[in-house]
CSV table of C-alpha atoms and ligand atoms in Angstrom, one decimal:
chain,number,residue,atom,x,y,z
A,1,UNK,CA,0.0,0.0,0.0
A,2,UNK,CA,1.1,3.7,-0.8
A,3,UNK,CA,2.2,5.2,2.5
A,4,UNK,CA,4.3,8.8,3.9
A,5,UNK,CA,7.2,7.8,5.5
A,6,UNK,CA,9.5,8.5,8.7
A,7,UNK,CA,13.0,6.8,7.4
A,8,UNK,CA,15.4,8.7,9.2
A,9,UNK,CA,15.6,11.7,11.5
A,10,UNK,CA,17.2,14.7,9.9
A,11,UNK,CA,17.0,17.5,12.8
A,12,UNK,CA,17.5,20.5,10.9
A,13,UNK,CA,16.1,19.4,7.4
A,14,UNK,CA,13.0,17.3,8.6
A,15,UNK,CA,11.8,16.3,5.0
A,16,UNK,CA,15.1,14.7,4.0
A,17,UNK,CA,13.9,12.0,6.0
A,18,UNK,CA,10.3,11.9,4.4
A,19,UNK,CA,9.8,8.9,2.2
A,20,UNK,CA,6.7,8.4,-0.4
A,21,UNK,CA,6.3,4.6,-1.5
A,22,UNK,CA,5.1,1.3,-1.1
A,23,UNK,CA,5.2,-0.1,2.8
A,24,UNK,CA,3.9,-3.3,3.7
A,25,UNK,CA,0.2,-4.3,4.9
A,26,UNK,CA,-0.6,-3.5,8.5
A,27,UNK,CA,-1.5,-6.8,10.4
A,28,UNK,CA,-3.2,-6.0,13.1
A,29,UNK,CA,-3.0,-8.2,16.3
A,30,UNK,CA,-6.0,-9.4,18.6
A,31,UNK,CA,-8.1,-6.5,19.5
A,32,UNK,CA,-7.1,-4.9,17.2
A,33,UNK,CA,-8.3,-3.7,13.1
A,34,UNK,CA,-8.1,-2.4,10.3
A,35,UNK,CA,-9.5,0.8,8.9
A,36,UNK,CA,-9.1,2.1,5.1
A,37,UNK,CA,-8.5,5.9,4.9
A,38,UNK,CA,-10.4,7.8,3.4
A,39,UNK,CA,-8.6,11.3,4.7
A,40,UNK,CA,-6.1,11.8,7.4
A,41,UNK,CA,-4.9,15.3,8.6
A,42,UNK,CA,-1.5,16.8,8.8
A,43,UNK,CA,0.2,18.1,12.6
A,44,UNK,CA,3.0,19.9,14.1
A,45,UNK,CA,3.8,16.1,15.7
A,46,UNK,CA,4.5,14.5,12.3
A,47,UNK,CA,7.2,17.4,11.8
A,48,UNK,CA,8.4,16.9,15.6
A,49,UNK,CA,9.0,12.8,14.7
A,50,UNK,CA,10.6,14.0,11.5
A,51,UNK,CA,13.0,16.0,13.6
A,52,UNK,CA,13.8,13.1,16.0
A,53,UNK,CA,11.6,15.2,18.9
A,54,UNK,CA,9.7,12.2,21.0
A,55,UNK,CA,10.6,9.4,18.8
A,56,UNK,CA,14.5,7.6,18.8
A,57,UNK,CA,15.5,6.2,15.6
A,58,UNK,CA,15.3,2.6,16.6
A,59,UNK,CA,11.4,2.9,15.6
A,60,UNK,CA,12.2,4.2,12.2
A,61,UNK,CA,11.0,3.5,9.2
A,62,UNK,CA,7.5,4.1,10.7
A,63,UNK,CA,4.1,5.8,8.6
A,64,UNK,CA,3.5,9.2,10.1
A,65,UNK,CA,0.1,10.5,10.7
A,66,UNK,CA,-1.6,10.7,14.2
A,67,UNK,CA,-5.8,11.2,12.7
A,68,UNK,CA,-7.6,9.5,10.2
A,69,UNK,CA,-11.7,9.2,9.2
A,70,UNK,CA,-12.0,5.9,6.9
A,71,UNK,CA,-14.5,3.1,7.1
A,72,UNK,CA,-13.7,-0.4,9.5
A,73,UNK,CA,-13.7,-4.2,8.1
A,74,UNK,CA,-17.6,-4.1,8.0
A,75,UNK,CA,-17.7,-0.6,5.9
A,76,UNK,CA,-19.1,1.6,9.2
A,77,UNK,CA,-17.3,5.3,8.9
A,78,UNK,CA,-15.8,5.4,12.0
A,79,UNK,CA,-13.0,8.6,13.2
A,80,UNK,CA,-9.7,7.1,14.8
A,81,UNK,CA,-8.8,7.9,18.4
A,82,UNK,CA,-5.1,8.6,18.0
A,83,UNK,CA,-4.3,7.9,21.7
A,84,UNK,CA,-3.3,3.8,22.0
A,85,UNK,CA,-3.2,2.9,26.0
A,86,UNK,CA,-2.3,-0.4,27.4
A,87,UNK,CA,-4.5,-2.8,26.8
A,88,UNK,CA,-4.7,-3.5,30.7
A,89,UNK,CA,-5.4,0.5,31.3
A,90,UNK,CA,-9.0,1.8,32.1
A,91,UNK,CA,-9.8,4.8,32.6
A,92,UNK,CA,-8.1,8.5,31.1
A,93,UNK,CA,-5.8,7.2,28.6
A,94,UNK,CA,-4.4,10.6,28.4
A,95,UNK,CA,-2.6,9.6,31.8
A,96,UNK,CA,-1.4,6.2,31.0
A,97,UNK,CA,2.1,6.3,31.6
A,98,UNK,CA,2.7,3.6,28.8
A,99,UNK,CA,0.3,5.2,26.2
A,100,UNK,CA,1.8,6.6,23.0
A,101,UNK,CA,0.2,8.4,20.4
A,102,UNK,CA,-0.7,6.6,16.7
A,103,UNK,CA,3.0,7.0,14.9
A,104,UNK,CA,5.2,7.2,17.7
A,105,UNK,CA,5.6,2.8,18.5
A,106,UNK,CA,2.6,1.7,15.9
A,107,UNK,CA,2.5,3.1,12.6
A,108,UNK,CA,0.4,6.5,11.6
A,109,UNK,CA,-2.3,7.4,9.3
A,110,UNK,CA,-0.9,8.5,6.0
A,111,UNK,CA,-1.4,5.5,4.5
A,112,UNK,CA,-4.1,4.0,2.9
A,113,UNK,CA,-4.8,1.3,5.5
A,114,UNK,CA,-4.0,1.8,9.3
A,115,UNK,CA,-4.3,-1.1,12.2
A,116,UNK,CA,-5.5,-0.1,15.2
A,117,UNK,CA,-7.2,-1.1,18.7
A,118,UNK,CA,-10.8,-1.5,18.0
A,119,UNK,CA,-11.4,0.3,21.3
A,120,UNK,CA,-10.3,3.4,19.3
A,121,UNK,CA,-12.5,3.6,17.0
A,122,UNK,CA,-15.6,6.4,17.6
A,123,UNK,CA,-18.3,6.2,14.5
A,124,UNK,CA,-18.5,9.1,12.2
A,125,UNK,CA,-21.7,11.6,12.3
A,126,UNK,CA,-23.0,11.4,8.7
A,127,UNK,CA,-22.9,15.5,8.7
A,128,UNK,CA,-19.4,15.7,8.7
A,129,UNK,CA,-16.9,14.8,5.9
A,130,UNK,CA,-14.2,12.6,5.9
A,131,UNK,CA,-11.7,15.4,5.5
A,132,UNK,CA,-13.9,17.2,8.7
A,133,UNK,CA,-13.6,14.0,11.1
A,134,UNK,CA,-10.4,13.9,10.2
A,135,UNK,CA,-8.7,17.4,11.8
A,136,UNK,CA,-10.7,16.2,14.9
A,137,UNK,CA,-8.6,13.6,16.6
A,138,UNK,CA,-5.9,15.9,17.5
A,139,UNK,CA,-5.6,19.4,16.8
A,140,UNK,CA,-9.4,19.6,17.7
A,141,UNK,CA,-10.1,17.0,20.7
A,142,UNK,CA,-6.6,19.2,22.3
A,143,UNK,CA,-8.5,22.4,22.3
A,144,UNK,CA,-11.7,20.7,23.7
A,145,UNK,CA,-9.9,19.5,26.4
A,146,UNK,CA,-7.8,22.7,27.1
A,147,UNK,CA,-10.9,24.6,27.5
A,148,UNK,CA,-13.6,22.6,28.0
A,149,UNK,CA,-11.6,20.7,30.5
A,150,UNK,CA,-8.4,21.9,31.8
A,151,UNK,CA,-9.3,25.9,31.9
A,152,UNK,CA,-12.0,25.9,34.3
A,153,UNK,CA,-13.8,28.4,32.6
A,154,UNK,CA,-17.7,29.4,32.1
A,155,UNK,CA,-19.3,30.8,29.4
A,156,UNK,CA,-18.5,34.5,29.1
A,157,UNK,CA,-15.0,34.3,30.1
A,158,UNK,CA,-12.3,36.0,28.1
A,159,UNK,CA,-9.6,33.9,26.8
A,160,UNK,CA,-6.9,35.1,25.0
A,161,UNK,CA,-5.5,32.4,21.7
A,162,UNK,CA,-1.8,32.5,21.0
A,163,UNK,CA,-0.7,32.0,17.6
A,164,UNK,CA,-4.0,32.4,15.7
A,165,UNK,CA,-3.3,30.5,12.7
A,166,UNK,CA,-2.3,27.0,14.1
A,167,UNK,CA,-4.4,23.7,13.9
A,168,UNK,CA,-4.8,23.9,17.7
A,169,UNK,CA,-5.3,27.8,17.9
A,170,UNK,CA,-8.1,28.0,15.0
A,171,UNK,CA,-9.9,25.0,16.6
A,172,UNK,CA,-9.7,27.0,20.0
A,173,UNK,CA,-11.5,30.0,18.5
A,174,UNK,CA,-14.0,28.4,16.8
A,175,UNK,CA,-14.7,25.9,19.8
A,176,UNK,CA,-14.4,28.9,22.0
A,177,UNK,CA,-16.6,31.1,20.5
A,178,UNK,CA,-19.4,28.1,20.0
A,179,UNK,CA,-19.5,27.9,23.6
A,180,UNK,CA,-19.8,31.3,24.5
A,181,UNK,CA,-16.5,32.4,25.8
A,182,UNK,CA,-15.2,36.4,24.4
A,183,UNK,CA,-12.4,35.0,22.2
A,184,UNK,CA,-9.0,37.3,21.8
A,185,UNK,CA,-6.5,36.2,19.2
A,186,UNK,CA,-2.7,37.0,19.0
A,187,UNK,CA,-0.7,36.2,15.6
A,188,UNK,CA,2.2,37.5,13.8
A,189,UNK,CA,0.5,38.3,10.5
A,190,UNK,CA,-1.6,40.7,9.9
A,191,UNK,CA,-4.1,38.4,7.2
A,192,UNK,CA,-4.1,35.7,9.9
A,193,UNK,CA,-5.7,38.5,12.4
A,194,UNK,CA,-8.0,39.6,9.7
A,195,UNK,CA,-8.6,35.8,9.1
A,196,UNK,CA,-9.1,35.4,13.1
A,197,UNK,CA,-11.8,37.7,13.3
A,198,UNK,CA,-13.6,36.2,10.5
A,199,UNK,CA,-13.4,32.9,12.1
A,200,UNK,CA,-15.1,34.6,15.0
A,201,UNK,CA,-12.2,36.1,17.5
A,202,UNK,CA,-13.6,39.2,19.1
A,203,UNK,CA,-10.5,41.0,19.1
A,204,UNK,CA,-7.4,40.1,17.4
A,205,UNK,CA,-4.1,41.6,18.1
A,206,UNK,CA,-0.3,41.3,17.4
A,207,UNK,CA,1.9,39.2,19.1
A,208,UNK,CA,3.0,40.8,22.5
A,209,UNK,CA,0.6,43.4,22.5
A,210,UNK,CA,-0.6,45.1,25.3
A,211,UNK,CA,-4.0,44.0,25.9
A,212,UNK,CA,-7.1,46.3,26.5
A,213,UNK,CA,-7.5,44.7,30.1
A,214,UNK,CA,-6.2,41.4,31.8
A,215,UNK,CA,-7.9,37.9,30.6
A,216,UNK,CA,-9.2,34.9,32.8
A,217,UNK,CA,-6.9,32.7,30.4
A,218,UNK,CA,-4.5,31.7,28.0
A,219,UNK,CA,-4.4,29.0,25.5
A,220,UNK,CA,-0.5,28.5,24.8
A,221,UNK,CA,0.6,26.1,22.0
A,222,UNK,CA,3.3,28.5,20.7
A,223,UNK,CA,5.8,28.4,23.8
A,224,UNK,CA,9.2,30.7,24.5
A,225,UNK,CA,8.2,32.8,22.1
A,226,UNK,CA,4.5,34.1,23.7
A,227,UNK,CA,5.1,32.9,27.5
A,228,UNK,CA,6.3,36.2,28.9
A,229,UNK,CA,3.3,38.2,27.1
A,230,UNK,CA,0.9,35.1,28.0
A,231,UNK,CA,2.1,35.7,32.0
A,232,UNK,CA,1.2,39.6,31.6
A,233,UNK,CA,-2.2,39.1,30.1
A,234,UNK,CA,-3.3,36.8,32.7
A,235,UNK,CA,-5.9,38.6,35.5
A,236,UNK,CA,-4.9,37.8,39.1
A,237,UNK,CA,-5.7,34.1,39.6
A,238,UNK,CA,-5.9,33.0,35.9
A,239,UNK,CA,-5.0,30.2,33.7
A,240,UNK,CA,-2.9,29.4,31.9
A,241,UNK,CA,-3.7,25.9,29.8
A,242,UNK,CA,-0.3,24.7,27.5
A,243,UNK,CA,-0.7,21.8,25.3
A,244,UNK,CA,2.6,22.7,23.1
A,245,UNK,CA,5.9,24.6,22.3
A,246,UNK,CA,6.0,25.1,18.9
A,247,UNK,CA,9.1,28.3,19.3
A,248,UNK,CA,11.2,26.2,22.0
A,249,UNK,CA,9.8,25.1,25.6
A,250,UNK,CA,12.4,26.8,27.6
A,251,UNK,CA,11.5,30.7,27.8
A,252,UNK,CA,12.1,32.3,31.8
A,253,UNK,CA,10.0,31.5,34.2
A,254,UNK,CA,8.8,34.6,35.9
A,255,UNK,CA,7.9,32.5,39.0
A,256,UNK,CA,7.7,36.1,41.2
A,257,UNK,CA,4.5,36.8,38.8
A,258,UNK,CA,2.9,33.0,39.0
A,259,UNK,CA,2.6,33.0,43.4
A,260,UNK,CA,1.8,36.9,43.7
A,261,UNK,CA,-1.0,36.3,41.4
A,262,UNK,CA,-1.9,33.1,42.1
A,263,UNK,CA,-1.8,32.3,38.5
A,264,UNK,CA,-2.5,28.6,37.6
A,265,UNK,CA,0.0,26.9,35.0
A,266,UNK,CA,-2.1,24.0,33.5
A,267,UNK,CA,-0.5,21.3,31.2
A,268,UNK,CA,-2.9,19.3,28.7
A,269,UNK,CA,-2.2,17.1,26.2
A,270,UNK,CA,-4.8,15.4,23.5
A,271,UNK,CA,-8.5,14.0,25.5
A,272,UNK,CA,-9.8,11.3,26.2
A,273,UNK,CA,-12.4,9.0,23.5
A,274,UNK,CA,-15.4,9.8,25.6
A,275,UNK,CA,-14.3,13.5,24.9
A,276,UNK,CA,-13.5,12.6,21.1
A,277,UNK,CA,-17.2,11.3,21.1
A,278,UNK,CA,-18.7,14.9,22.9
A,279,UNK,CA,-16.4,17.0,20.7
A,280,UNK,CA,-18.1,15.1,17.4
A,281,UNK,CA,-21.4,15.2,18.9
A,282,UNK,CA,-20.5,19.3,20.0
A,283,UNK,CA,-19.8,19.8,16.3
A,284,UNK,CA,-23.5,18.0,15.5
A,285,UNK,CA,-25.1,20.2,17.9
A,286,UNK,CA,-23.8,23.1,16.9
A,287,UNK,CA,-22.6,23.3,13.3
A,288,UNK,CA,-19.3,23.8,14.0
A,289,UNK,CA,-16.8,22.5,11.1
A,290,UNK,CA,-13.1,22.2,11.2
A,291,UNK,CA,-11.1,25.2,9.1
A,292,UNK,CA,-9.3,23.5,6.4
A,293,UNK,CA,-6.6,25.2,4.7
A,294,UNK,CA,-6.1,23.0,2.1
A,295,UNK,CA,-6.6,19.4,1.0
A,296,UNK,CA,-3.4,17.6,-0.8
A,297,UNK,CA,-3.9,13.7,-2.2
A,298,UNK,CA,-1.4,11.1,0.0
A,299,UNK,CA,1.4,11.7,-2.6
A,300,UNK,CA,1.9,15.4,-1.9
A,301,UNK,CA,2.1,15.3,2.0
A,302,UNK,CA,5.7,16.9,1.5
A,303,UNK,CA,3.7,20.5,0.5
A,304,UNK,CA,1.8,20.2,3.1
A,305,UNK,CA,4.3,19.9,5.4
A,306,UNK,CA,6.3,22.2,3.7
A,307,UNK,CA,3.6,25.0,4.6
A,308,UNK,CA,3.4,24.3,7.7
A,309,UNK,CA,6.7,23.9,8.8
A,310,UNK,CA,6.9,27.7,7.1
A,311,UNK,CA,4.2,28.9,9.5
A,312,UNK,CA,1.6,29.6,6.1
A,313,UNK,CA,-1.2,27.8,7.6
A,314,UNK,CA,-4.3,28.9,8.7
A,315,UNK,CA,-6.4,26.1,9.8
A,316,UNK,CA,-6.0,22.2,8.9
A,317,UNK,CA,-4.2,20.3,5.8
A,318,UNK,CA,-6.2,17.4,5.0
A,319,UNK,CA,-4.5,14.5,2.9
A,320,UNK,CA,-7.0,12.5,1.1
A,321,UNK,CA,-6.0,8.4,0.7
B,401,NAP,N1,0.0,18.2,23.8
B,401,NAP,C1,-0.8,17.8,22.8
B,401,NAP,O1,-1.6,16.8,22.9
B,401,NAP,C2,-0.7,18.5,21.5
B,401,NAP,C3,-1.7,18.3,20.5
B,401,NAP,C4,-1.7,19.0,19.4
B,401,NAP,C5,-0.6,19.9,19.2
B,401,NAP,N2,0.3,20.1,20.1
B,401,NAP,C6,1.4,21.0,19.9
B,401,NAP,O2,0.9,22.3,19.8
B,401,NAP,C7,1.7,23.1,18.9
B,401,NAP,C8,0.8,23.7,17.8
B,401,NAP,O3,0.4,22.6,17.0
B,401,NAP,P1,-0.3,22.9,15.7
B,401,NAP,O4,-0.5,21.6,15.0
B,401,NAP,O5,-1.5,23.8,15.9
B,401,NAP,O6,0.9,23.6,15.0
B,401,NAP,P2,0.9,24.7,13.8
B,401,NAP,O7,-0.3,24.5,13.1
B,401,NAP,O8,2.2,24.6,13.2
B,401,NAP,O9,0.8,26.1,14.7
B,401,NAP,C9,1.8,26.8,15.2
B,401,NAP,C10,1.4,28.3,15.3
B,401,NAP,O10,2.3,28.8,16.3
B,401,NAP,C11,2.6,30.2,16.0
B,401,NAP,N3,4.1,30.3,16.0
B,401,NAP,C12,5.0,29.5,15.6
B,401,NAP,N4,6.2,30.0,15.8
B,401,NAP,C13,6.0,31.2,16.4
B,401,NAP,C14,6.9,32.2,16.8
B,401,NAP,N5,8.3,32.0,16.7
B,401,NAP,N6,6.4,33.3,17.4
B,401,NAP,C15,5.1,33.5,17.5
B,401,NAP,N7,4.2,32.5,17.1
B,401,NAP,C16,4.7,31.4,16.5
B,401,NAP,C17,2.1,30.5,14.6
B,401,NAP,O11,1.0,31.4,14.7
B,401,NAP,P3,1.0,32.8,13.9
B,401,NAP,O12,1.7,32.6,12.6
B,401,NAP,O13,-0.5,33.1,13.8
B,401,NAP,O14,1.7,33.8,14.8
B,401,NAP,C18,1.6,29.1,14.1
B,401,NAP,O15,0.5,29.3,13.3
B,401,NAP,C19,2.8,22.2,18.4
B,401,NAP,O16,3.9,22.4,19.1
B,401,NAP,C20,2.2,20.8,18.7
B,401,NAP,O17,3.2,19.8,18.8
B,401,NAP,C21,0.3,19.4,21.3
């Protein structure tokens, strides 16, 4: 089967390790299935294992890809949970010590067939497309949980977005604004601010900005590079909720500013499948619909990773199998 390829880990030139080509049949062990896909989606992790970041290269070759929508053995449309636990866990698999994430041990999604636990598998609401279900498993179930979960916020809150144009940071604002939270958006470009108000930000500002007044929370994927002005923004007794790093995950501290102000530093990372299952169902309810930047066939996930990699993106890259 045609698959996209980790070969070898190439830290500063991440696609010299991409390979396009035939890979061998998944065989799935017991519990286990198969599912042919139909689209998968494109995130920062597959450039992070292309760079050798969470992955050694004992695991290589191995398919990147962490979502996929696609039918099971009996044709059902089902959307992939990309979090694999231990079989013996129960409970948040978000927390299993031993869980990794579809492309890290077991191999990804940008393929056209991909084995997997059949305890992963969450069927697909008719309304949304392949190439919807597919942005949800990561990028989307990561904001859910950061602020559905992890934030502690209510409805009316304001929360300020770093880095507007990510996968994560669109699927904030739209999820954000759905629910009825005031929605402030940071970015470097100017078009991705015009983009994040149309997308349904409130406010949308440069990055580092002084902000109008102080926020009851942060979503951070974007790391050293918006800490320091996510710290400032925060009210007394905020949040802030980090599910990533994308600019480096080592920027100061400022622990003076965290215990005078009681702020709360909350880590998150992907959600659980119960919360997969709400966040299709919230897009159901609600009409929400993933923003897709663009959708690439299999054999030109190189462009897609290209643009993102380059910062272009506003919103999802689908690959279609
Ligand atoms: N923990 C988890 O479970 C989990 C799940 C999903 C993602 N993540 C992590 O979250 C991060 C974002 O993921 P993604 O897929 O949304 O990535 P992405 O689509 O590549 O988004 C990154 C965004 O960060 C901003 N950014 C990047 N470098 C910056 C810099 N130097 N200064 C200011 N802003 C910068 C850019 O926003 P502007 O151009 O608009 O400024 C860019 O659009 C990644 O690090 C990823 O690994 C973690």
């Amino acid at each position: 089967m045609f698959a996209v390829t980790a070969a070898r880990i190439v830290a500063d030139d991440p696609l010299a390790g991409l390979e396009l080509g035939e890979r061998p049949e998944p065989v799935p062990p017991d519990g286990w299935t198969t599912v042919t896909v139909k689209a998968a989606s494109l995130n920062h992790h597959d450039v992070w294992t292309l760079r050798g970041v969470g992955i050694s290269a004992d695991r290589l070759p191995i398919v990147l890809g962490c979502d996929a929508a696609g039918l099971d053995p009996e044709g059902n449309e089902v959307v992939v949970h990309a979090v694999i636990s231990d079989p013996a866990w129960t409970g948040d698999e978000t927390i299993d010590p031993r869980r990794s994430l579809l492309s890290e041990r077991y191999d990804g999604t940008f393929a056209q067939r991909v084995a997997v636990p059949r305890r992963n598998l969450v069927p697909k609401p008719a309304a949304l497309s392949f190439a919807e279900a597919a942005c949800l498993p990561t990028a989307y179930l990561t904001a859910y949980r950061m602020l559905f979960d992890r934030a502690g916020l209510q409805p009316g809150a304001t929360v300020l977005v770093q880095g507007a144009g990510g996968g994560v940071a669109t699927a904030l604002i739209l999820l954000g604004r759905a629910a009825g939270y005031r929605v402030w958006a940071t970015s470097r470009s100017e078009a991705k601010r015009d983009r994040a108000l149309a997308l349904g930000a409130d406010q949308a500002f440069p990055s580092g900005t002084r902000l109008p007044e102080r926020v009851d929370a942060v979503m951070e994927t974007v790391g050293e590079a918006t800490w320091a002005h996510s710290l400032r923004a925060l009210k007394p007794g905020g949040t802030i909720v980090i599910s990533g790093a994308t600019s480096g995950p080592m920027p100061p501290a400022d622990l003076s500013r965290v215990f005078f102000l009681q702020l709360s530093v909350v880590g998150s990372t992907m959600g659980t499948r119960d919360q997969l299952g709400r966040l299709l169902r919230f897009c159901e309810q609600t009409g929400l619909r993933p923003l897709i930047d663009r959708t690439l066939p299999l054999d030109q996930a190189r462009d897609g990773l290209a643009a993102m990699m380059a910062g272009e993106l506003f919103g999802k890259v689908v690959l279609t199998a």
